[in-house]
């Protein structure tokens, strides 16, 4: 976390930060998969940090709301952001590539996990990515993706469409990219 | 794809259906959409329309988009009717291209009608005439436009300079409030001076 940045090199290394780097935690997914992660990476999640601080970690931290596949992705993100010497520019590039290949379903899983684990940077990145993917989609695609049924009459819908007809220009195909 | 896509909310073997997202996350995603998409997605459902049209959402949306926009400071524009339309803080081009800031811009046409134009929603409003005394000779009219944060209102300021009794210079200031759709004349404005430099 921020603490290690305050002590770049040299004598004044924070012993607590050092300990976090070498100490490992085990995260357990909803489907029982276990992952090892350094404490310094794990506590980039505010939720995990709180669990560690309250000392209810006890070695294995169960995360019943995150499945193994999603947790593996989240851990990749955390490791990168806890990496010593990774510049901001490097992290920014990593973030972009990290989300760019994800399909909508994966983005949804990751946004839920980032929200639950309270990982602000990841949450921001994924939200932006989802918005970017949906901005040119059709209304029907959005309804299907977000499980929403229309409660407008066809006339009402037509009327609203007429009001801002230009907003319907350039709608993508409904096939997820 | 993803066989691992079995979240608690909506266990699924395939990519569809996707898990349900809580409302808070959906709102946070919508806040990052351009206005064009939001106008389209008002049609998704009554509750989306209600959310997107709400005052708080609009305010939050401006906050989010001005943070990301390089036009974040283009809040005040200043021009004069006597000169070619000259905008003080940014070029006309950037206004036309800027569809993300949610701001409103004044346009001034040749017959002295003031029009407020919101390039984001492409809506406009023709302002009522401010009550000028037609018997007086106005020789300088300057228009300012800005956002009044205190009252959460957009305002147009009209500075009129006129000559009364030969050489006595007088200034009049009229303020239009978008919220009230009406003009107010500010009284007791100090006389004369360098109106051209008012910004």
mmCIF file of C-alpha atoms in Angstrom, chain A residues 64-65 67 69 73 103-106 108-109 111-112 115 127-128 130-131 134-139 142-152 157 160 163-164 166-169 171, chain B residues 1-2 4-9 15-22 25-26 28-30 32-37 39-49 68 119-123:
data_model
loop_
_atom_site.group_PDB
_atom_site.id
_atom_site.type_symbol
_atom_site.label_atom_id
_atom_site.label_comp_id
_atom_site.label_asym_id
_atom_site.label_seq_id
_atom_site.Cartn_x
_atom_site.Cartn_y
_atom_site.Cartn_z
ATOM 1 C CA UNK A 64 -18.171 -17.101 -0.504
ATOM 2 C CA UNK A 65 -19.341 -14.517 -3.047
ATOM 3 C CA UNK A 67 -15.968 -17.951 -7.737
ATOM 4 C CA UNK A 69 -12.242 -18.018 -12.068
ATOM 5 C CA UNK A 73 -8.469 -12.606 -12.232
ATOM 6 C CA UNK A 103 -16.466 -10.515 -22.295
ATOM 7 C CA UNK A 104 -19.499 -8.850 -20.786
ATOM 8 C CA UNK A 105 -20.230 -11.808 -18.473
ATOM 9 C CA UNK A 106 -16.714 -11.697 -17.092
ATOM 10 C CA UNK A 108 -20.087 -8.387 -14.623
ATOM 11 C CA UNK A 109 -18.456 -11.033 -12.425
ATOM 12 C CA UNK A 111 -17.425 -5.753 -11.089
ATOM 13 C CA UNK A 112 -19.405 -7.701 -8.495
ATOM 14 C CA UNK A 115 -17.546 -4.174 -5.304
ATOM 15 C CA UNK A 127 -17.356 0.152 -14.625
ATOM 16 C CA UNK A 128 -15.814 2.343 -17.263
ATOM 17 C CA UNK A 130 -18.850 -1.811 -19.177
ATOM 18 C CA UNK A 131 -20.114 1.694 -19.968
ATOM 19 C CA UNK A 134 -22.826 -0.628 -23.843
ATOM 20 C CA UNK A 135 -22.854 2.967 -25.029
ATOM 21 C CA UNK A 136 -23.644 2.161 -28.659
ATOM 22 C CA UNK A 137 -25.844 -0.847 -27.971
ATOM 23 C CA UNK A 138 -29.555 -1.037 -28.609
ATOM 24 C CA UNK A 139 -32.204 -0.624 -25.955
ATOM 25 C CA UNK A 142 -29.495 -3.448 -22.603
ATOM 26 C CA UNK A 143 -32.780 -4.942 -21.427
ATOM 27 C CA UNK A 144 -31.524 -8.448 -22.093
ATOM 28 C CA UNK A 145 -28.144 -7.826 -20.478
ATOM 29 C CA UNK A 146 -29.547 -6.244 -17.324
ATOM 30 C CA UNK A 147 -32.625 -8.503 -17.069
ATOM 31 C CA UNK A 148 -35.103 -5.700 -17.471
ATOM 32 C CA UNK A 149 -38.547 -5.964 -18.982
ATOM 33 C CA UNK A 150 -39.980 -2.948 -20.675
ATOM 34 C CA UNK A 151 -42.933 -1.415 -18.900
ATOM 35 C CA UNK A 152 -43.628 1.144 -21.616
ATOM 36 C CA UNK A 157 -41.605 4.149 -26.495
ATOM 37 C CA UNK A 160 -39.645 8.987 -26.476
ATOM 38 C CA UNK A 163 -38.079 13.210 -29.020
ATOM 39 C CA UNK A 164 -34.383 12.413 -29.396
ATOM 40 C CA UNK A 166 -30.628 11.467 -33.197
ATOM 41 C CA UNK A 167 -29.652 9.502 -30.096
ATOM 42 C CA UNK A 168 -30.535 6.340 -32.025
ATOM 43 C CA UNK A 169 -28.015 7.044 -34.749
ATOM 44 C CA UNK A 171 -26.444 1.746 -32.842
ATOM 45 C CA UNK B 1 -17.446 -19.155 -23.161
ATOM 46 C CA UNK B 2 -16.730 -19.028 -19.449
ATOM 47 C CA UNK B 4 -16.518 -20.562 -14.592
ATOM 48 C CA UNK B 5 -19.176 -17.936 -14.846
ATOM 49 C CA UNK B 6 -21.180 -19.379 -12.010
ATOM 50 C CA UNK B 7 -21.810 -16.500 -9.715
ATOM 51 C CA UNK B 8 -24.027 -16.708 -6.732
ATOM 52 C CA UNK B 9 -26.561 -14.307 -8.100
ATOM 53 C CA UNK B 15 -22.540 -16.417 -21.043
ATOM 54 C CA UNK B 16 -26.287 -15.704 -20.784
ATOM 55 C CA UNK B 17 -27.970 -14.789 -18.626
ATOM 56 C CA UNK B 18 -25.473 -12.515 -16.984
ATOM 57 C CA UNK B 19 -25.565 -12.035 -13.223
ATOM 58 C CA UNK B 20 -27.831 -9.370 -11.810
ATOM 59 C CA UNK B 21 -26.049 -6.235 -10.761
ATOM 60 C CA UNK B 22 -27.183 -4.266 -7.735
ATOM 61 C CA UNK B 25 -23.447 -0.530 -9.517
ATOM 62 C CA UNK B 26 -25.834 0.005 -12.423
ATOM 63 C CA UNK B 28 -22.347 4.005 -11.311
ATOM 64 C CA UNK B 29 -22.060 2.494 -14.787
ATOM 65 C CA UNK B 30 -24.756 4.767 -16.212
ATOM 66 C CA UNK B 32 -20.079 6.967 -17.149
ATOM 67 C CA UNK B 33 -22.181 6.903 -20.304
ATOM 68 C CA UNK B 34 -22.311 9.800 -22.750
ATOM 69 C CA UNK B 35 -25.539 11.782 -22.830
ATOM 70 C CA UNK B 36 -26.456 10.404 -26.240
ATOM 71 C CA UNK B 37 -26.576 6.878 -24.810
ATOM 72 C CA UNK B 39 -31.185 9.635 -23.907
ATOM 73 C CA UNK B 40 -31.536 6.333 -25.716
ATOM 74 C CA UNK B 41 -31.538 4.222 -22.562
ATOM 75 C CA UNK B 42 -34.326 6.243 -20.941
ATOM 76 C CA UNK B 43 -36.453 3.892 -23.033
ATOM 77 C CA UNK B 44 -35.213 0.783 -21.231
ATOM 78 C CA UNK B 45 -37.823 0.982 -18.464
ATOM 79 C CA UNK B 46 -39.788 3.389 -16.306
ATOM 80 C CA UNK B 47 -37.285 3.107 -13.489
ATOM 81 C CA UNK B 48 -34.318 3.800 -15.777
ATOM 82 C CA UNK B 49 -36.126 6.787 -17.200
ATOM 83 C CA UNK B 68 -12.709 13.361 -17.223
ATOM 84 C CA UNK B 119 -25.307 21.064 -27.468
ATOM 85 C CA UNK B 120 -25.462 17.867 -25.448
ATOM 86 C CA UNK B 121 -29.200 17.366 -25.657
ATOM 87 C CA UNK B 122 -29.526 19.615 -28.725
ATOM 88 C CA UNK B 123 -32.314 21.514 -27.035
#
